[in-house]
PDB file of C-alpha atoms in Angstrom:
ATOM      1  CA  MET A  29       0.000   0.000   0.000  1.00 54.00           C
ATOM      2  CA  THR A  30       1.410   3.412  -0.952  1.00 61.00           C
ATOM      3  CA  ASP A  31       1.737   6.226   1.597  1.00 67.00           C
ATOM      4  CA  THR A  32      -0.879   8.238  -0.304  1.00 72.00           C
ATOM      5  CA  ALA A  33      -3.406   5.406  -0.240  1.00 73.00           C
ATOM      6  CA  ARG A  34      -2.728   4.831   3.454  1.00 75.00           C
ATOM      7  CA  GLU A  35      -3.247   8.506   4.235  1.00 78.00           C
ATOM      8  CA  GLU A  36      -6.504   8.567   2.284  1.00 77.00           C
ATOM      9  CA  ILE A  37      -7.857   5.501   4.089  1.00 78.00           C
ATOM     10  CA  LEU A  38      -6.891   6.904   7.503  1.00 78.00           C
ATOM     11  CA  GLY A  39      -8.378  10.235   6.507  1.00 77.00           C
ATOM     12  CA  ARG A  40     -11.682   8.605   5.660  1.00 77.00           C
ATOM     13  CA  ILE A  41     -11.698   6.767   8.985  1.00 80.00           C
ATOM     14  CA  ASN A  42     -10.952   9.967  10.882  1.00 76.00           C
ATOM     15  CA  GLN A  43     -13.662  11.848   9.002  1.00 74.00           C
ATOM     16  CA  ALA A  44     -16.166   9.090   9.769  1.00 73.00           C
ATOM     17  CA  LEU A  45     -15.243   9.346  13.443  1.00 72.00           C
ATOM     18  CA  GLY A  46     -15.604  13.118  13.317  1.00 64.00           C
ATOM     19  CA  ARG A  47     -11.986  14.104  13.952  1.00 58.00           C
ATOM     20  CA  ARG A  48      -8.951  15.390  12.102  1.00 51.00           C
ATOM     21  CA  GLY A  49      -6.083  13.229  10.916  1.00 48.00           C
ATOM     22  CA  GLY A  50      -4.174  14.142  14.079  1.00 50.00           C
ATOM     23  CA  GLY A  51      -6.974  12.972  16.359  1.00 50.00           C
ATOM     24  CA  GLU A  52      -8.691  16.334  16.941  1.00 51.00           C
ATOM     25  CA  TYR A  53     -12.471  16.415  16.791  1.00 47.00           C
ATOM     26  CA  VAL A  54     -13.958  18.314  13.861  1.00 47.00           C
ATOM     27  CA  SER A  55     -16.877  20.687  14.301  1.00 44.00           C
ATOM     28  CA  SER A  56     -19.967  19.708  12.332  1.00 42.00           C
ATOM     29  CA  VAL A  57     -20.598  23.372  11.610  1.00 41.00           C
ATOM     30  CA  SER A  58     -17.405  25.089  10.585  1.00 41.00           C
ATOM     31  CA  GLY A  59     -14.860  22.322  10.131  1.00 43.00           C
ATOM     32  CA  THR A  60     -12.730  23.802  12.938  1.00 42.00           C
ATOM     33  CA  VAL A  61     -11.967  22.373  16.335  1.00 42.00           C
ATOM     34  CA  PRO A  62     -14.739  23.526  18.693  1.00 43.00           C
ATOM     35  CA  ALA A  63     -13.742  25.218  21.928  1.00 44.00           C
ATOM     36  CA  GLY A  64     -13.312  22.737  24.735  1.00 45.00           C
ATOM     37  CA  ALA A  65     -13.374  19.745  22.416  1.00 44.00           C
ATOM     38  CA  PRO A  66     -11.766  16.637  23.956  1.00 47.00           C
ATOM     39  CA  ALA A  67      -8.536  15.196  22.642  1.00 46.00           C
ATOM     40  CA  ALA A  68      -8.560  11.846  20.915  1.00 47.00           C
ATOM     41  CA  GLY A  69      -9.231   8.919  23.204  1.00 50.00           C
ATOM     42  CA  PRO A  70     -12.050   7.614  25.373  1.00 53.00           C
ATOM     43  CA  PRO A  71     -14.704  10.198  26.329  1.00 52.00           C
ATOM     44  CA  ALA A  72     -14.737  11.516  29.867  1.00 53.00           C
ATOM     45  CA  ALA A  73     -17.244  10.104  32.339  1.00 56.00           C
ATOM     46  CA  GLY A  74     -20.712  11.366  31.494  1.00 55.00           C
ATOM     47  CA  ALA A  75     -19.642  12.671  28.079  1.00 51.00           C
ATOM     48  CA  PRO A  76     -21.576  11.644  24.942  1.00 52.00           C
ATOM     49  CA  ALA A  77     -20.214   8.455  23.421  1.00 49.00           C
ATOM     50  CA  GLU A  78     -20.645   9.715  19.862  1.00 49.00           C
ATOM     51  CA  ALA A  79     -18.497  12.465  18.385  1.00 43.00           C
ATOM     52  CA  PRO A  80     -19.963  15.180  16.139  1.00 45.00           C
ATOM     53  CA  HIS A  81     -20.186  14.187  12.509  1.00 45.00           C
ATOM     54  CA  ALA A  82     -18.287  15.932   9.750  1.00 43.00           C
ATOM     55  CA  GLN A  83     -20.160  17.730   7.022  1.00 49.00           C
ATOM     56  CA  PRO A  84     -20.832  15.885   3.748  1.00 52.00           C
ATOM     57  CA  GLY A  85     -18.030  16.610   1.321  1.00 55.00           C
ATOM     58  CA  ALA A  86     -15.395  17.091   4.015  1.00 54.00           C
ATOM     59  CA  PRO A  87     -11.780  16.957   2.718  1.00 56.00           C
ATOM     60  CA  ALA A  88      -9.942  13.661   3.055  1.00 52.00           C
ATOM     61  CA  ALA A  89      -6.327  13.524   4.258  1.00 52.00           C
ATOM     62  CA  GLY A  90      -5.124  12.038   0.972  1.00 55.00           C
ATOM     63  CA  GLY A  91      -7.034  14.446  -1.237  1.00 58.00           C
ATOM     64  CA  GLY A  92     -10.566  14.457  -2.593  1.00 60.00           C
ATOM     65  CA  THR A  93     -13.676  14.557  -0.410  1.00 60.00           C
ATOM     66  CA  VAL A  94     -15.634  12.178   1.771  1.00 55.00           C
ATOM     67  CA  ASP A  95     -19.394  12.068   1.302  1.00 59.00           C
ATOM     68  CA  GLN A  96     -20.881  11.664   4.791  1.00 55.00           C
ATOM     69  CA  SER A  97     -24.528  12.060   3.774  1.00 59.00           C
ATOM     70  CA  ALA A  98     -27.125   9.400   4.577  1.00 61.00           C
ATOM     71  CA  ASP A  99     -29.003  10.119   1.378  1.00 69.00           C
ATOM     72  CA  TYR A 100     -29.113   6.639  -0.135  1.00 72.00           C
ATOM     73  CA  LEU A 101     -31.486   4.946  -2.565  1.00 80.00           C
ATOM     74  CA  ARG A 102     -34.669   3.949  -0.755  1.00 85.00           C
ATOM     75  CA  THR A 103     -36.882   2.898  -3.678  1.00 88.00           C
ATOM     76  CA  GLY A 104     -36.002   0.508  -6.482  1.00 86.00           C
ATOM     77  CA  THR A 105     -36.714   0.921 -10.173  1.00 90.00           C
ATOM     78  CA  HIS A 106     -38.189  -2.491 -11.031  1.00 90.00           C
ATOM     79  CA  GLU A 107     -41.889  -3.189 -10.834  1.00 91.00           C
ATOM     80  CA  GLY A 108     -44.519  -5.579 -12.113  1.00 94.00           C
ATOM     81  CA  GLU A 109     -43.290  -8.612 -14.021  1.00 95.00           C
ATOM     82  CA  ASP A 110     -39.790  -7.123 -14.329  1.00 95.00           C
ATOM     83  CA  LEU A 111     -39.511  -7.157 -10.534  1.00 96.00           C
ATOM     84  CA  ILE A 112     -40.527 -10.815 -10.337  1.00 97.00           C
ATOM     85  CA  GLU A 113     -38.087 -11.743 -13.097  1.00 96.00           C
ATOM     86  CA  VAL A 114     -35.224 -10.113 -11.188  1.00 96.00           C
ATOM     87  CA  LEU A 115     -36.143 -12.114  -8.082  1.00 96.00           C
ATOM     88  CA  ILE A 116     -36.318 -15.365 -10.055  1.00 96.00           C
ATOM     89  CA  ASP A 117     -32.952 -14.694 -11.673  1.00 95.00           C
ATOM     90  CA  ARG A 118     -31.269 -14.074  -8.300  1.00 94.00           C
ATOM     91  CA  LEU A 119     -32.918 -17.064  -6.615  1.00 95.00           C
ATOM     92  CA  GLU A 120     -31.866 -19.412  -9.396  1.00 94.00           C
ATOM     93  CA  ASP A 121     -28.358 -17.988  -9.296  1.00 91.00           C
ATOM     94  CA  TYR A 122     -28.274 -19.019  -5.632  1.00 88.00           C
ATOM     95  CA  LYS A 123     -29.310 -22.586  -6.619  1.00 89.00           C
ATOM     96  CA  ALA A 124     -32.890 -22.299  -5.365  1.00 93.00           C
ATOM     97  CA  ASN A 125     -35.694 -24.019  -7.312  1.00 96.00           C
ATOM     98  CA  VAL A 126     -38.373 -21.527  -8.360  1.00 97.00           C
ATOM     99  CA  HIS A 127     -41.996 -22.327  -9.231  1.00 97.00           C
ATOM    100  CA  ARG A 128     -44.629 -19.861 -10.495  1.00 97.00           C
ATOM    101  CA  VAL A 129     -48.216 -20.441  -9.344  1.00 96.00           C
ATOM    102  CA  SER A 130     -51.061 -18.056 -10.105  1.00 94.00           C
ATOM    103  CA  GLY A 131     -53.793 -19.825  -8.109  1.00 92.00           C
ATOM    104  CA  ASP A 132     -54.015 -22.531  -5.436  1.00 95.00           C
ATOM    105  CA  PRO A 133     -50.484 -23.781  -4.589  1.00 97.00           C
ATOM    106  CA  ALA A 134     -51.661 -27.049  -2.993  1.00 97.00           C
ATOM    107  CA  GLU A 135     -50.836 -29.308  -5.969  1.00 97.00           C
ATOM    108  CA  THR A 136     -47.432 -27.687  -6.469  1.00 97.00           C
ATOM    109  CA  ILE A 137     -46.549 -28.083  -2.799  1.00 98.00           C
ATOM    110  CA  ALA A 138     -47.649 -31.721  -2.788  1.00 97.00           C
ATOM    111  CA  GLY A 139     -45.583 -32.369  -5.911  1.00 96.00           C
ATOM    112  CA  LEU A 140     -42.466 -31.044  -4.186  1.00 97.00           C
ATOM    113  CA  LEU A 141     -42.908 -33.274  -1.144  1.00 97.00           C
ATOM    114  CA  GLU A 142     -42.421 -37.009  -1.016  1.00 93.00           C
ATOM    115  CA  SER A 143     -45.755 -38.817  -0.732  1.00 90.00           C
ATOM    116  CA  GLY A 144     -46.292 -40.235   2.742  1.00 92.00           C
ATOM    117  CA  SER A 145     -43.366 -38.316   4.235  1.00 95.00           C
ATOM    118  CA  LYS A 146     -43.306 -36.350   7.494  1.00 97.00           C
ATOM    119  CA  ILE A 147     -43.266 -32.558   7.348  1.00 97.00           C
ATOM    120  CA  VAL A 148     -43.462 -29.715   9.858  1.00 98.00           C
ATOM    121  CA  VAL A 149     -45.360 -26.445   9.399  1.00 98.00           C
ATOM    122  CA  PRO A 150     -45.837 -23.340  11.548  1.00 98.00           C
ATOM    123  CA  ARG A 151     -49.169 -22.958  13.300  1.00 97.00           C
ATOM    124  CA  GLY A 152     -50.323 -20.062  11.098  1.00 97.00           C
ATOM    125  CA  LEU A 153     -49.756 -21.656   7.691  1.00 97.00           C
ATOM    126  CA  ASP A 154     -52.801 -21.639   5.401  1.00 97.00           C
ATOM    127  CA  ASP A 155     -54.335 -25.132   5.843  1.00 95.00           C
ATOM    128  CA  SER A 156     -55.585 -25.193   2.245  1.00 97.00           C
ATOM    129  CA  TRP A 157     -52.003 -25.202   0.974  1.00 97.00           C
ATOM    130  CA  LEU A 158     -51.617 -28.780   2.247  1.00 97.00           C
ATOM    131  CA  ASN A 159     -54.911 -30.184   0.924  1.00 96.00           C
ATOM    132  CA  ALA A 160     -53.168 -32.309  -1.716  1.00 96.00           C
ATOM    133  CA  PHE A 161     -50.411 -33.619   0.556  1.00 97.00           C
ATOM    134  CA  THR A 162     -50.898 -37.205   1.791  1.00 94.00           C
ATOM    135  CA  GLY A 163     -48.148 -37.444   4.391  1.00 95.00           C
ATOM    136  CA  ASP A 164     -47.886 -36.728   8.113  1.00 97.00           C
ATOM    137  CA  VAL A 165     -48.041 -33.045   9.132  1.00 97.00           C
ATOM    138  CA  SER A 166     -46.660 -31.854  12.488  1.00 97.00           C
ATOM    139  CA  VAL A 167     -47.653 -28.345  13.593  1.00 97.00           C
ATOM    140  CA  ASP A 168     -45.041 -26.412  15.557  1.00 97.00           C
ATOM    141  CA  ALA A 169     -46.753 -23.985  17.943  1.00 95.00           C
ATOM    142  CA  PRO A 170     -46.020 -22.222  21.248  1.00 94.00           C
ATOM    143  CA  GLY A 171     -46.178 -24.804  24.002  1.00 94.00           C
ATOM    144  CA  GLN A 172     -46.038 -27.546  21.379  1.00 94.00           C
ATOM    145  CA  GLU A 173     -42.597 -26.939  19.933  1.00 96.00           C
ATOM    146  CA  LEU A 174     -40.890 -29.887  18.318  1.00 97.00           C
ATOM    147  CA  SER A 175     -37.499 -30.760  19.790  1.00 96.00           C
ATOM    148  CA  VAL A 176     -34.384 -30.736  17.615  1.00 95.00           C
ATOM    149  CA  PRO A 177     -34.360 -34.573  17.396  1.00 96.00           C
ATOM    150  CA  GLU A 178     -38.029 -34.459  16.367  1.00 97.00           C
ATOM    151  CA  LEU A 179     -37.324 -31.789  13.753  1.00 96.00           C
ATOM    152  CA  ASP A 180     -34.462 -33.906  12.453  1.00 94.00           C
ATOM    153  CA  THR A 181     -36.942 -36.653  11.543  1.00 96.00           C
ATOM    154  CA  GLN A 182     -38.988 -34.298   9.356  1.00 97.00           C
ATOM    155  CA  ALA A 183     -38.386 -34.621   5.625  1.00 96.00           C
ATOM    156  CA  ALA A 184     -39.315 -30.999   4.943  1.00 97.00           C
ATOM    157  CA  VAL A 185     -40.736 -27.768   6.293  1.00 97.00           C
ATOM    158  CA  VAL A 186     -43.337 -25.608   4.532  1.00 98.00           C
ATOM    159  CA  THR A 187     -43.638 -21.918   5.421  1.00 98.00           C
ATOM    160  CA  ALA A 188     -44.823 -18.601   4.063  1.00 98.00           C
ATOM    161  CA  SER A 189     -42.550 -15.540   4.047  1.00 97.00           C
ATOM    162  CA  ALA A 190     -42.644 -11.928   5.184  1.00 97.00           C
ATOM    163  CA  VAL A 191     -40.684 -10.192   2.399  1.00 97.00           C
ATOM    164  CA  ALA A 192     -38.630 -11.131  -0.656  1.00 97.00           C
ATOM    165  CA  ILE A 193     -35.929  -8.743  -1.913  1.00 96.00           C
ATOM    166  CA  ALA A 194     -35.438  -9.075  -5.657  1.00 96.00           C
ATOM    167  CA  GLN A 195     -32.036  -7.422  -6.112  1.00 94.00           C
ATOM    168  CA  THR A 196     -30.347  -9.701  -3.584  1.00 93.00           C
ATOM    169  CA  GLY A 197     -32.510 -12.791  -4.073  1.00 94.00           C
ATOM    170  CA  THR A 198     -33.245 -12.781  -0.345  1.00 95.00           C
ATOM    171  CA  ILE A 199     -36.321 -14.178   1.398  1.00 96.00           C
ATOM    172  CA  VAL A 200     -37.028 -12.909   4.907  1.00 97.00           C
ATOM    173  CA  LEU A 201     -38.914 -14.839   7.582  1.00 97.00           C
ATOM    174  CA  ASP A 202     -40.074 -12.821  10.588  1.00 96.00           C
ATOM    175  CA  GLY A 203     -41.128 -15.430  13.135  1.00 95.00           C
ATOM    176  CA  SER A 204     -44.822 -14.694  12.534  1.00 96.00           C
ATOM    177  CA  PRO A 205     -47.389 -17.537  12.803  1.00 97.00           C
ATOM    178  CA  GLU A 206     -47.123 -18.348   9.079  1.00 97.00           C
ATOM    179  CA  CYS A 207     -43.316 -18.204   9.045  1.00 97.00           C
ATOM    180  CA  GLY A 208     -42.687 -20.022  12.308  1.00 96.00           C
ATOM    181  CA  ARG A 209     -39.745 -20.009  14.645  1.00 95.00           C
ATOM    182  CA  ARG A 210     -36.244 -20.156  13.219  1.00 93.00           C
ATOM    183  CA  ALA A 211     -35.439 -23.745  14.261  1.00 94.00           C
ATOM    184  CA  ILE A 212     -38.076 -25.336  12.043  1.00 96.00           C
ATOM    185  CA  THR A 213     -36.487 -23.818   8.925  1.00 94.00           C
ATOM    186  CA  LEU A 214     -32.911 -24.744   9.857  1.00 93.00           C
ATOM    187  CA  VAL A 215     -33.092 -28.399  10.899  1.00 94.00           C
ATOM    188  CA  PRO A 216     -35.129 -30.148   8.131  1.00 94.00           C
ATOM    189  CA  ASP A 217     -33.157 -30.778   4.948  1.00 93.00           C
ATOM    190  CA  HIS A 218     -35.822 -29.395   2.591  1.00 96.00           C
ATOM    191  CA  HIS A 219     -37.588 -26.020   2.804  1.00 96.00           C
ATOM    192  CA  VAL A 220     -40.627 -25.166   0.693  1.00 98.00           C
ATOM    193  CA  CYS A 221     -41.267 -21.442   0.999  1.00 97.00           C
ATOM    194  CA  VAL A 222     -44.244 -19.574  -0.449  1.00 98.00           C
ATOM    195  CA  VAL A 223     -43.638 -15.964  -1.513  1.00 98.00           C
ATOM    196  CA  ARG A 224     -46.652 -13.847  -2.417  1.00 97.00           C
ATOM    197  CA  VAL A 225     -46.048 -11.406  -5.266  1.00 97.00           C
ATOM    198  CA  GLU A 226     -47.335  -8.519  -3.136  1.00 96.00           C
ATOM    199  CA  ASP A 227     -44.515  -9.190  -0.673  1.00 97.00           C
ATOM    200  CA  VAL A 228     -41.759  -8.782  -3.292  1.00 97.00           C
ATOM    201  CA  VAL A 229     -39.750  -5.550  -3.195  1.00 97.00           C
ATOM    202  CA  ASP A 230     -36.847  -4.388  -5.329  1.00 96.00           C
ATOM    203  CA  ILE A 231     -34.087  -3.316  -2.923  1.00 95.00           C
ATOM    204  CA  VAL A 232     -33.027  -3.861   0.682  1.00 94.00           C
ATOM    205  CA  PRO A 233     -34.271  -0.534   2.172  1.00 93.00           C
ATOM    206  CA  GLU A 234     -37.762  -1.308   0.855  1.00 95.00           C
ATOM    207  CA  GLY A 235     -37.642  -4.707   2.508  1.00 95.00           C
ATOM    208  CA  ILE A 236     -36.339  -3.398   5.832  1.00 94.00           C
ATOM    209  CA  ALA A 237     -39.097  -0.779   5.897  1.00 94.00           C
ATOM    210  CA  ARG A 238     -41.700  -3.565   5.881  1.00 95.00           C
ATOM    211  CA  LEU A 239     -40.171  -5.503   8.754  1.00 95.00           C
ATOM    212  CA  THR A 240     -40.463  -5.137  12.511  1.00 93.00           C
ATOM    213  CA  PRO A 241     -36.906  -4.534  13.820  1.00 87.00           C
ATOM    214  CA  SER A 242     -37.576  -6.421  17.065  1.00 91.00           C
ATOM    215  CA  ALA A 243     -38.813  -9.549  15.260  1.00 93.00           C
ATOM    216  CA  ALA A 244     -36.691 -12.692  14.977  1.00 92.00           C
ATOM    217  CA  LEU A 245     -35.654 -12.150  11.362  1.00 94.00           C
ATOM    218  CA  THR A 246     -34.117 -14.875   9.210  1.00 94.00           C
ATOM    219  CA  PHE A 247     -32.605 -13.857   5.861  1.00 94.00           C
ATOM    220  CA  ILE A 248     -32.417 -16.661   3.297  1.00 92.00           C
ATOM    221  CA  SER A 249     -30.443 -16.354   0.063  1.00 88.00           C
ATOM    222  CA  GLY A 250     -30.597 -19.788  -1.517  1.00 74.00           C
ATOM    223  CA  PRO A 251     -30.068 -23.169   0.180  1.00 69.00           C
ATOM    224  CA  SER A 252     -27.506 -23.451   2.947  1.00 57.00           C
ATOM    225  CA  ALA A 253     -23.975 -23.620   1.557  1.00 59.00           C
ATOM    226  CA  THR A 254     -20.394 -23.058   2.635  1.00 62.00           C
ATOM    227  CA  SER A 255     -16.974 -23.123   0.979  1.00 59.00           C
ATOM    228  CA  ASP A 256     -14.996 -23.202   4.227  1.00 60.00           C
ATOM    229  CA  ILE A 257     -13.893 -26.810   3.677  1.00 65.00           C
ATOM    230  CA  GLU A 258     -10.981 -26.795   1.205  1.00 69.00           C
ATOM    231  CA  LEU A 259     -12.772 -24.025  -0.747  1.00 68.00           C
ATOM    232  CA  LYS A 260     -15.275 -26.574  -2.043  1.00 65.00           C
ATOM    233  CA  ARG A 261     -18.980 -25.720  -2.023  1.00 60.00           C
ATOM    234  CA  VAL A 262     -20.854 -27.950   0.415  1.00 59.00           C
ATOM    235  CA  GLU A 263     -24.620 -27.603   0.760  1.00 57.00           C
ATOM    236  CA  GLY A 264     -26.804 -28.360   3.752  1.00 50.00           C
ATOM    237  CA  VAL A 265     -24.236 -27.638   6.472  1.00 56.00           C
ATOM    238  CA  HIS A 266     -26.025 -24.782   8.247  1.00 59.00           C
ATOM    239  CA  GLY A 267     -29.583 -25.360   7.090  1.00 65.00           C
ATOM    240  CA  PRO A 268     -31.722 -26.945   4.340  1.00 84.00           C
ATOM    241  CA  ARG A 269     -29.880 -28.546   1.454  1.00 88.00           C
ATOM    242  CA  THR A 270     -32.833 -27.896  -0.882  1.00 93.00           C
ATOM    243  CA  LEU A 271     -34.841 -24.684  -1.171  1.00 94.00           C
ATOM    244  CA  ASP A 272     -38.009 -24.644  -3.256  1.00 97.00           C
ATOM    245  CA  VAL A 273     -39.575 -21.195  -3.668  1.00 97.00           C
ATOM    246  CA  ILE A 274     -43.167 -20.903  -4.842  1.00 98.00           C
ATOM    247  CA  ILE A 275     -43.982 -17.423  -6.147  1.00 98.00           C
ATOM    248  CA  LEU A 276     -47.707 -17.127  -5.612  1.00 97.00           C
ATOM    249  CA  GLY A 277     -49.930 -14.783  -7.636  1.00 94.00           C
ATOM    250  CA  SER A 278     -49.595 -12.653 -10.740  1.00 89.00           C
ATOM    251  CA  ALA A 279     -47.557  -9.479 -10.975  1.00 84.00           C
ATOM    252  CA  PRO A 280     -49.714  -6.324 -11.101  1.00 79.00           C
TER     253      PRO A 280
END
């Protein structure tokens, strides 16, 4: 790394922390050191933990400027069928299996599950979605939670979803009655997840805006996979080996 690059990186860090390259705090108003400003280091007892922020466009130590503004893109540009196509493209890129259903998904769900197998569902899942399934259904509910060994005997889990983010190919579960608690979607080897078209958004800020921050959120981008072992992709280590996504409804 060259000295110039190093200075620029350190300058950006210092600007983000609200202080000069030498450790002095920068005023958010004039760019000068405010009277009585503390020297670099831990704040005194009772002092605010957060330093003042530098103005957007503040000069960096290595030249140029640092944009400190929080004005980021909050609304995507895709809509309608284009939005759904982006989601499908990202999901398939992550090795998920995608199925389009405009009406009742019961037959599609049954076709994805092994006949006579054991599955688990959250207590709030639409019962009609399982009308065509002939196997054994266990309902996971408060006070009736399946243990990990019991979940390990389930061939699959079927859930709904809270939000799907097209640009990142991410499905979000929020622990609601139709999504269920996190354990039921991590232990079984097969996850069938229903995504309603009205719950598809384009970019992450749109998705976050729809979620409750205090909820137990699970972000899913394709089936579980890791490349930690000799840099070889191994699926099913941290969750389901197979992810089937049913996109339910027609794009407006």
